[in-house]
Amino acid sequence: MPIIAPSILSANFLRLEQEIDMINDSDADWFHIDVMDGRFVPNITFGMPIISAMKKRARKPFDVHLMIVEPEKYIEAFANAGADILTVHYEASPHLHRNLQLIKAHGMKAGVALNPHTPVSLLCDVLNDIDLVCIMSVNPGFGGQKFIDQTTHKIRTLKKMILEHGAHTQIEIDGGVTIENAPVLLRDGADALVAGNTVFSSPNPTETIARLKTGK
Ligand code: DX5
Ligand code: ZN
């Protein structure tokens, strides 16, 4: 069964407590939490205070996706706020290996996100150090964008690399995931699917999560 991670970015922030409870009671596996700084991406979302508040109510792991420059400055703060998986962008990490070690030293799983133009082959020498690769299937910054088709090719290449390295890295797809394309992404090798708009704009988010999970 795939890991389903609803993206809080598309939730109704006025009803955050109910949205958290909906995810708690659904078939979802993780909370996907998008942190944007207005520098790495042209949008600003939320930071540690919101995450720590959510942590008091949520009963599933926090998959925190940092779309920020200099992520190394905030690794400890996000650990304290309640991140279980902390993902930094390859493009924002000149010292990626060091960042991965630092994330793990703070007790979290270490993720690396790749922008659509960044080839998965660039990760080959650190693959065994990565718990999760987040392949961006839209340009990061906003929910509700259209899936970039080239992504499926990247999933297959990365899956092959993981098998060749005997690594235990999980593949997550983030952006434009729908009920229609989810089965294809899973067939190509994805382990985890992020879904914002598809879940929160649907008339019945709980049922949509269940459909993503079962592929039916
Ligand atoms: C985009 C974010 C995504 C976003 C996905 O920068 O990283 O997590 O919330 O939203 P949808 O599923 O609506 O494309
Ligand atoms: Zn994300």
Short mmCIF file of N, CA and C in Angstrom, two decimals, residues 10-110:
data_model
loop_
_atom_site.label_atom_id
_atom_site.label_comp_id
_atom_site.label_asym_id
_atom_site.label_seq_id
_atom_site.Cartn_x
_atom_site.Cartn_y
_atom_site.Cartn_z
N SER A 10 -3.04 23.08 1.31
CA SER A 10 -4.35 23.25 0.68
C SER A 10 -5.50 23.16 1.69
N ALA A 11 -5.18 23.00 2.97
CA ALA A 11 -6.23 22.89 3.99
C ALA A 11 -6.87 24.25 4.23
N ASN A 12 -7.99 24.24 4.92
CA ASN A 12 -8.65 25.48 5.33
C ASN A 12 -8.03 25.89 6.68
N PHE A 13 -7.20 26.93 6.66
CA PHE A 13 -6.46 27.31 7.88
C PHE A 13 -7.37 27.84 8.99
N LEU A 14 -8.57 28.26 8.62
CA LEU A 14 -9.51 28.72 9.65
C LEU A 14 -10.07 27.53 10.44
N ARG A 15 -9.96 26.36 9.84
CA ARG A 15 -10.49 25.15 10.48
C ARG A 15 -9.38 24.12 10.64
N LEU A 16 -8.21 24.58 10.98
CA LEU A 16 -7.04 23.69 10.99
C LEU A 16 -7.22 22.49 11.92
N GLU A 17 -7.86 22.73 13.06
CA GLU A 17 -8.05 21.64 14.02
C GLU A 17 -8.90 20.51 13.40
N GLN A 18 -9.98 20.90 12.74
CA GLN A 18 -10.85 19.89 12.10
C GLN A 18 -10.13 19.20 10.94
N GLU A 19 -9.33 19.96 10.21
CA GLU A 19 -8.58 19.37 9.08
C GLU A 19 -7.58 18.33 9.62
N ILE A 20 -6.94 18.64 10.73
CA ILE A 20 -5.99 17.70 11.35
C ILE A 20 -6.74 16.44 11.79
N ASP A 21 -7.89 16.63 12.41
CA ASP A 21 -8.69 15.48 12.86
C ASP A 21 -9.13 14.62 11.68
N MET A 22 -9.47 15.28 10.57
CA MET A 22 -9.88 14.53 9.37
C MET A 22 -8.72 13.62 8.93
N ILE A 23 -7.51 14.17 8.92
CA ILE A 23 -6.34 13.37 8.50
C ILE A 23 -6.07 12.28 9.54
N ASN A 24 -6.16 12.63 10.81
CA ASN A 24 -5.97 11.62 11.88
C ASN A 24 -6.88 10.42 11.68
N ASP A 25 -8.13 10.69 11.32
CA ASP A 25 -9.14 9.62 11.23
C ASP A 25 -9.22 8.98 9.84
N SER A 26 -8.38 9.43 8.92
CA SER A 26 -8.43 8.91 7.54
C SER A 26 -7.38 7.82 7.34
N ASP A 27 -7.29 7.33 6.09
CA ASP A 27 -6.27 6.34 5.73
C ASP A 27 -4.91 6.99 5.44
N ALA A 28 -4.80 8.29 5.63
CA ALA A 28 -3.52 8.97 5.35
C ALA A 28 -2.44 8.46 6.29
N ASP A 29 -1.19 8.55 5.83
CA ASP A 29 -0.06 8.05 6.62
C ASP A 29 0.74 9.17 7.28
N TRP A 30 0.95 10.25 6.54
CA TRP A 30 1.77 11.37 7.02
C TRP A 30 1.03 12.68 6.80
N PHE A 31 1.45 13.70 7.53
CA PHE A 31 1.08 15.08 7.24
C PHE A 31 2.21 15.67 6.39
N HIS A 32 1.91 16.18 5.20
CA HIS A 32 2.94 16.85 4.41
C HIS A 32 2.84 18.35 4.68
N ILE A 33 3.95 18.94 5.12
CA ILE A 33 3.92 20.32 5.59
C ILE A 33 4.95 21.14 4.80
N ASP A 34 4.46 22.09 4.01
CA ASP A 34 5.29 22.86 3.09
C ASP A 34 5.72 24.18 3.72
N VAL A 35 7.02 24.31 3.93
CA VAL A 35 7.56 25.54 4.51
C VAL A 35 8.26 26.33 3.40
N MET A 36 7.79 27.56 3.15
CA MET A 36 8.35 28.39 2.06
C MET A 36 8.79 29.74 2.62
N ASP A 37 9.91 30.23 2.08
CA ASP A 37 10.54 31.41 2.67
C ASP A 37 10.48 32.68 1.82
N GLY A 38 9.86 32.61 0.64
CA GLY A 38 9.83 33.79 -0.22
C GLY A 38 11.18 34.10 -0.86
N ARG A 39 12.15 33.21 -0.71
CA ARG A 39 13.47 33.41 -1.34
C ARG A 39 13.79 32.23 -2.25
N PHE A 40 13.73 31.02 -1.69
CA PHE A 40 13.96 29.85 -2.55
C PHE A 40 12.80 29.68 -3.54
N VAL A 41 11.61 30.00 -3.06
CA VAL A 41 10.41 29.95 -3.91
C VAL A 41 9.64 31.27 -3.76
N PRO A 42 8.87 31.63 -4.78
CA PRO A 42 8.17 32.92 -4.72
C PRO A 42 6.85 32.85 -3.94
N ASN A 43 6.92 32.34 -2.72
CA ASN A 43 5.73 32.27 -1.87
C ASN A 43 6.19 32.09 -0.43
N ILE A 44 5.36 32.48 0.51
CA ILE A 44 5.68 32.35 1.94
C ILE A 44 4.53 31.61 2.60
N THR A 45 4.84 30.59 3.39
CA THR A 45 3.74 29.86 4.04
C THR A 45 3.81 30.01 5.56
N PHE A 46 4.30 28.99 6.24
CA PHE A 46 4.29 29.02 7.71
C PHE A 46 5.56 28.38 8.24
N GLY A 47 5.77 28.54 9.53
CA GLY A 47 7.01 28.02 10.12
C GLY A 47 6.76 27.28 11.42
N MET A 48 7.74 27.37 12.31
CA MET A 48 7.73 26.54 13.52
C MET A 48 6.51 26.70 14.43
N PRO A 49 6.02 27.93 14.69
CA PRO A 49 4.90 28.04 15.64
C PRO A 49 3.67 27.24 15.19
N ILE A 50 3.37 27.29 13.90
CA ILE A 50 2.20 26.55 13.38
C ILE A 50 2.46 25.05 13.48
N ILE A 51 3.67 24.66 13.15
CA ILE A 51 3.99 23.22 13.18
C ILE A 51 3.91 22.69 14.62
N SER A 52 4.47 23.42 15.57
CA SER A 52 4.38 22.92 16.96
C SER A 52 2.94 22.88 17.46
N ALA A 53 2.13 23.85 17.04
CA ALA A 53 0.72 23.84 17.45
C ALA A 53 0.01 22.63 16.86
N MET A 54 0.27 22.36 15.58
CA MET A 54 -0.36 21.21 14.91
C MET A 54 0.06 19.90 15.57
N LYS A 55 1.32 19.87 16.01
CA LYS A 55 1.88 18.63 16.58
C LYS A 55 1.10 18.18 17.82
N LYS A 56 0.51 19.14 18.52
CA LYS A 56 -0.24 18.81 19.75
C LYS A 56 -1.49 18.01 19.44
N ARG A 57 -1.98 18.16 18.21
CA ARG A 57 -3.26 17.54 17.84
C ARG A 57 -3.07 16.32 16.92
N ALA A 58 -2.02 16.37 16.10
CA ALA A 58 -1.84 15.35 15.06
C ALA A 58 -1.34 14.04 15.65
N ARG A 59 -1.77 12.93 15.04
CA ARG A 59 -1.35 11.62 15.52
C ARG A 59 -0.58 10.82 14.47
N LYS A 60 -0.11 11.51 13.43
CA LYS A 60 0.66 10.83 12.38
C LYS A 60 1.95 11.61 12.12
N PRO A 61 2.97 10.94 11.55
CA PRO A 61 4.26 11.62 11.37
C PRO A 61 4.18 12.89 10.51
N PHE A 62 5.06 13.83 10.83
CA PHE A 62 5.15 15.10 10.10
C PHE A 62 6.27 15.02 9.07
N ASP A 63 5.87 15.12 7.81
CA ASP A 63 6.78 15.10 6.67
C ASP A 63 6.97 16.57 6.27
N VAL A 64 8.06 17.17 6.71
CA VAL A 64 8.23 18.62 6.54
C VAL A 64 9.15 18.90 5.35
N HIS A 65 8.60 19.61 4.38
CA HIS A 65 9.28 19.91 3.12
C HIS A 65 9.75 21.36 3.16
N LEU A 66 11.06 21.54 3.31
CA LEU A 66 11.61 22.89 3.41
C LEU A 66 11.93 23.44 2.04
N MET A 67 11.22 24.48 1.64
CA MET A 67 11.55 25.19 0.39
C MET A 67 12.14 26.52 0.82
N ILE A 68 13.33 26.42 1.42
CA ILE A 68 13.98 27.61 1.98
C ILE A 68 15.48 27.58 1.66
N VAL A 69 16.07 28.75 1.58
CA VAL A 69 17.53 28.81 1.43
C VAL A 69 18.17 28.56 2.79
N GLU A 70 19.41 28.13 2.81
CA GLU A 70 20.16 27.87 4.04
C GLU A 70 19.39 27.01 5.05
N PRO A 71 18.87 25.88 4.60
CA PRO A 71 18.06 25.06 5.52
C PRO A 71 18.84 24.60 6.76
N GLU A 72 20.16 24.51 6.63
CA GLU A 72 20.98 24.04 7.76
C GLU A 72 20.81 24.88 9.02
N LYS A 73 20.43 26.15 8.82
CA LYS A 73 20.26 27.05 9.98
C LYS A 73 19.07 26.66 10.85
N TYR A 74 18.13 25.90 10.28
CA TYR A 74 16.87 25.67 10.98
C TYR A 74 16.58 24.20 11.29
N ILE A 75 17.56 23.33 11.05
CA ILE A 75 17.31 21.90 11.24
C ILE A 75 16.92 21.59 12.69
N GLU A 76 17.64 22.15 13.63
CA GLU A 76 17.33 21.91 15.05
C GLU A 76 15.95 22.46 15.41
N ALA A 77 15.64 23.64 14.89
CA ALA A 77 14.35 24.27 15.21
C ALA A 77 13.18 23.43 14.68
N PHE A 78 13.35 22.85 13.49
CA PHE A 78 12.26 22.02 12.96
C PHE A 78 12.16 20.69 13.70
N ALA A 79 13.28 20.19 14.18
CA ALA A 79 13.23 18.98 15.02
C ALA A 79 12.44 19.29 16.28
N ASN A 80 12.72 20.43 16.90
CA ASN A 80 12.01 20.82 18.12
C ASN A 80 10.53 21.08 17.87
N ALA A 81 10.21 21.56 16.68
CA ALA A 81 8.81 21.85 16.34
C ALA A 81 8.00 20.58 16.10
N GLY A 82 8.69 19.46 15.83
CA GLY A 82 7.96 18.20 15.68
C GLY A 82 8.11 17.50 14.34
N ALA A 83 9.08 17.91 13.52
CA ALA A 83 9.27 17.22 12.24
C ALA A 83 9.78 15.80 12.49
N ASP A 84 9.23 14.84 11.76
CA ASP A 84 9.72 13.45 11.83
C ASP A 84 10.60 13.15 10.62
N ILE A 85 10.19 13.68 9.48
CA ILE A 85 11.00 13.59 8.26
C ILE A 85 11.28 15.04 7.88
N LEU A 86 12.55 15.36 7.62
CA LEU A 86 12.87 16.72 7.21
C LEU A 86 13.55 16.67 5.85
N THR A 87 12.92 17.34 4.88
CA THR A 87 13.40 17.32 3.50
C THR A 87 13.95 18.68 3.12
N VAL A 88 15.19 18.68 2.64
CA VAL A 88 15.81 19.92 2.14
C VAL A 88 15.91 19.83 0.62
N HIS A 89 15.97 20.96 -0.04
CA HIS A 89 16.14 20.93 -1.49
C HIS A 89 17.60 20.76 -1.87
N TYR A 90 17.82 19.91 -2.84
CA TYR A 90 19.17 19.74 -3.41
C TYR A 90 19.71 21.10 -3.85
N GLU A 91 18.85 21.90 -4.50
CA GLU A 91 19.29 23.17 -5.08
C GLU A 91 19.62 24.22 -4.03
N ALA A 92 19.20 23.97 -2.78
CA ALA A 92 19.46 24.93 -1.70
C ALA A 92 20.54 24.41 -0.75
N SER A 93 21.20 23.32 -1.13
CA SER A 93 22.14 22.67 -0.21
C SER A 93 23.49 22.40 -0.87
N PRO A 94 24.39 23.40 -0.86
CA PRO A 94 25.73 23.13 -1.41
C PRO A 94 26.46 22.04 -0.62
N HIS A 95 26.10 21.88 0.65
CA HIS A 95 26.72 20.83 1.48
C HIS A 95 25.64 19.82 1.88
N LEU A 96 25.13 19.16 0.87
CA LEU A 96 24.00 18.25 1.07
C LEU A 96 24.33 17.13 2.05
N HIS A 97 25.50 16.52 1.89
CA HIS A 97 25.87 15.40 2.75
C HIS A 97 25.87 15.83 4.22
N ARG A 98 26.42 17.00 4.48
CA ARG A 98 26.45 17.51 5.85
C ARG A 98 25.03 17.73 6.38
N ASN A 99 24.16 18.30 5.55
CA ASN A 99 22.77 18.53 5.97
C ASN A 99 22.07 17.22 6.31
N LEU A 100 22.31 16.20 5.50
CA LEU A 100 21.67 14.90 5.76
C LEU A 100 22.12 14.34 7.10
N GLN A 101 23.42 14.44 7.39
CA GLN A 101 23.95 13.93 8.66
C GLN A 101 23.35 14.72 9.83
N LEU A 102 23.24 16.02 9.63
CA LEU A 102 22.71 16.89 10.69
C LEU A 102 21.24 16.55 10.99
N ILE A 103 20.48 16.31 9.95
CA ILE A 103 19.06 15.97 10.13
C ILE A 103 18.97 14.67 10.94
N LYS A 104 19.78 13.68 10.57
CA LYS A 104 19.72 12.39 11.28
C LYS A 104 20.23 12.52 12.71
N ALA A 105 21.23 13.36 12.90
CA ALA A 105 21.76 13.57 14.26
C ALA A 105 20.69 14.15 15.18
N HIS A 106 19.69 14.81 14.59
CA HIS A 106 18.59 15.36 15.38
C HIS A 106 17.40 14.41 15.45
N GLY A 107 17.64 13.15 15.06
CA GLY A 107 16.62 12.12 15.26
C GLY A 107 15.54 12.06 14.20
N MET A 108 15.74 12.75 13.09
CA MET A 108 14.71 12.75 12.04
C MET A 108 15.18 11.92 10.85
N LYS A 109 14.22 11.54 10.00
CA LYS A 109 14.57 10.93 8.73
C LYS A 109 14.97 12.05 7.78
N ALA A 110 15.93 11.75 6.90
CA ALA A 110 16.47 12.80 6.04
C ALA A 110 15.98 12.66 4.61
#
